[in-house]
Amino acid sequence: MEELIECMKRLFATNYQYYVKAHGFHVNVVGPDFVQYHQLFSEVYEFADDATDTIGEHIRVLQAIAPFSLVRIMELGTIEDSKGTPEALVMVKDLLDDSQTVMDHYEECHDIAVEFKQYGLINFIEGQMDDLGKIMWKLRSTTE
């Protein structure tokens, strides 16, 4: 079960980093298509924000402590911090890459949860993967 707990902690931290970056892009995007990018980034950060609490609750159900210090989140997470304030389309491409990183973490945790027959967690993860896939489609479509 420790393998699942550690995976969920990495997912929590990576998702939190994803939230912070998407929210930062949402607040700081500029340009002629500001409204569209602002709304798209809002959808991304709201998805990640909603997931943060539930991921943490699943960690608690597994009788572990969710990461809560920024130092620990930076140690465990795998999203690279943004350098400066990129142009809007670069932000979209960056979030698309980061979305894939988060998806990879969901997939890893899903496979481990299946081994341990954690059906509630499996259901949550599968729903998140479906929703994240739709976000990735929107981000990808914006770059084409």
Coordinates of C-alpha atoms in Angstrom, one line a residue:
M1 CA 0.0 0.0 0.0
E2 CA 3.0 2.3 0.6
E3 CA 3.6 2.3 -3.2
L4 CA 0.1 3.7 -3.8
I5 CA 0.4 6.3 -1.0
E6 CA 3.7 7.6 -2.5
C7 CA 2.2 7.7 -6.0
M8 CA -0.8 9.7 -4.7
K9 CA 1.5 12.1 -2.9
R10 CA 3.4 12.7 -6.2
L11 CA 0.1 13.2 -8.0
F12 CA -1.1 15.6 -5.3
A13 CA 2.1 17.7 -5.6
T14 CA 2.2 17.6 -9.4
N15 CA -1.5 18.6 -9.6
Y16 CA -0.9 21.4 -7.2
Q17 CA 2.0 22.7 -9.3
Y18 CA -0.3 22.4 -12.4
Y19 CA -2.9 24.5 -10.6
V20 CA -0.5 27.2 -9.6
K21 CA 0.9 27.5 -13.1
A22 CA -2.5 27.5 -14.8
H23 CA -3.8 30.1 -12.4
G24 CA -0.8 32.3 -12.9
F25 CA -1.3 32.1 -16.7
H26 CA -5.0 32.9 -16.3
V27 CA -4.2 36.0 -14.3
N28 CA -1.3 37.2 -16.5
V29 CA -2.3 36.4 -20.1
V30 CA -2.5 39.3 -22.5
G31 CA -3.1 39.9 -26.2
P32 CA -5.9 40.2 -28.8
D33 CA -7.4 36.8 -27.8
F34 CA -7.2 37.6 -24.1
V35 CA -10.8 36.5 -23.3
Q36 CA -10.5 33.1 -24.9
Y37 CA -7.2 32.3 -23.3
H38 CA -8.3 33.7 -19.9
Q39 CA -11.4 31.4 -20.0
L40 CA -9.4 28.4 -21.2
F41 CA -6.8 28.8 -18.4
S42 CA -9.7 29.2 -15.9
E43 CA -11.0 25.8 -16.9
V44 CA -7.6 24.3 -16.4
Y45 CA -6.9 25.8 -13.0
E46 CA -10.5 25.1 -11.8
F47 CA -10.1 21.5 -12.8
A48 CA -6.8 21.2 -10.9
D49 CA -8.1 23.1 -7.9
D50 CA -11.1 20.9 -7.6
A51 CA -8.9 17.8 -7.8
T52 CA -6.5 18.9 -5.1
D53 CA -8.9 18.5 -2.2
T54 CA -10.2 15.1 -3.4
I55 CA -6.7 13.7 -4.1
G56 CA -5.7 14.8 -0.5
E57 CA -8.8 13.1 0.9
H58 CA -7.9 9.9 -0.9
I59 CA -4.5 10.1 0.6
R60 CA -6.1 10.5 4.1
V61 CA -8.4 7.5 3.4
L62 CA -5.2 5.5 2.8
Q63 CA -4.2 6.6 6.3
A64 CA -1.4 8.9 5.2
I65 CA -0.7 12.6 5.4
A66 CA -1.1 14.7 2.2
P67 CA 1.9 17.0 1.4
F68 CA 1.2 20.5 2.7
S69 CA 4.4 22.5 2.7
L70 CA 5.6 24.2 -0.5
V71 CA 9.0 22.7 0.0
R72 CA 7.6 19.2 0.0
I73 CA 5.3 19.9 -2.9
M74 CA 8.3 21.1 -4.9
E75 CA 10.3 18.0 -3.9
L76 CA 7.5 15.6 -5.0
G77 CA 6.0 17.4 -8.0
T78 CA 7.2 17.1 -11.6
I79 CA 5.9 20.3 -13.2
E80 CA 8.6 22.8 -14.2
D81 CA 8.1 26.3 -13.0
S82 CA 7.4 28.9 -15.6
K83 CA 10.3 31.2 -16.5
G84 CA 8.9 34.7 -16.9
T85 CA 5.6 35.5 -18.6
P86 CA 5.4 33.7 -22.0
E87 CA 3.2 34.7 -24.8
A88 CA -0.3 33.2 -24.7
L89 CA 0.3 30.4 -27.2
V90 CA 3.4 29.4 -25.4
M91 CA 1.3 29.2 -22.2
V92 CA -1.1 26.9 -24.0
K93 CA 1.6 24.6 -25.2
D94 CA 3.2 24.6 -21.8
L95 CA -0.1 23.6 -20.1
L96 CA -0.6 20.9 -22.7
D97 CA 2.7 19.4 -21.8
D98 CA 2.0 19.7 -18.1
S99 CA -1.5 18.1 -18.7
Q100 CA 0.3 15.1 -20.1
T101 CA 2.5 15.0 -17.0
V102 CA -0.5 15.0 -14.8
M103 CA -2.2 12.4 -16.9
D104 CA 0.9 10.2 -16.6
H105 CA 0.7 10.4 -12.8
Y106 CA -3.0 9.6 -12.9
E107 CA -2.3 6.5 -15.0
E108 CA 0.5 5.4 -12.7
C109 CA -1.7 5.7 -9.6
H110 CA -4.6 4.0 -11.4
D111 CA -2.5 0.9 -12.2
I112 CA -1.3 0.7 -8.6
A113 CA -4.9 1.3 -7.2
V114 CA -6.1 -1.6 -9.3
E115 CA -3.5 -3.9 -7.7
F116 CA -4.7 -3.0 -4.3
K117 CA -8.4 -3.1 -5.3
Q118 CA -9.1 0.5 -4.2
Y119 CA -12.3 0.8 -6.2
G120 CA -13.4 4.3 -5.0
L121 CA -10.0 5.7 -5.8
I122 CA -10.1 3.9 -9.2
N123 CA -13.4 5.5 -10.0
F124 CA -12.2 8.9 -9.0
I125 CA -9.0 8.6 -11.1
E126 CA -10.9 7.3 -14.2
G127 CA -13.2 10.3 -14.0
Q128 CA -10.3 12.7 -13.7
M129 CA -8.5 11.1 -16.6
D130 CA -11.7 11.5 -18.7
D131 CA -12.0 15.2 -17.7
L132 CA -8.3 15.9 -18.2
G133 CA -8.5 14.3 -21.6
K134 CA -11.1 16.8 -22.6
I135 CA -9.0 19.7 -21.3
M136 CA -6.0 18.3 -23.3
W137 CA -8.2 18.2 -26.4
K138 CA -9.1 21.9 -26.0
L139 CA -5.5 22.9 -25.4
R140 CA -4.3 20.8 -28.4
S141 CA -7.0 22.3 -30.6
T142 CA -5.9 25.8 -29.6
T143 CA -2.4 25.1 -30.8
E144 CA -3.3 23.7 -34.2

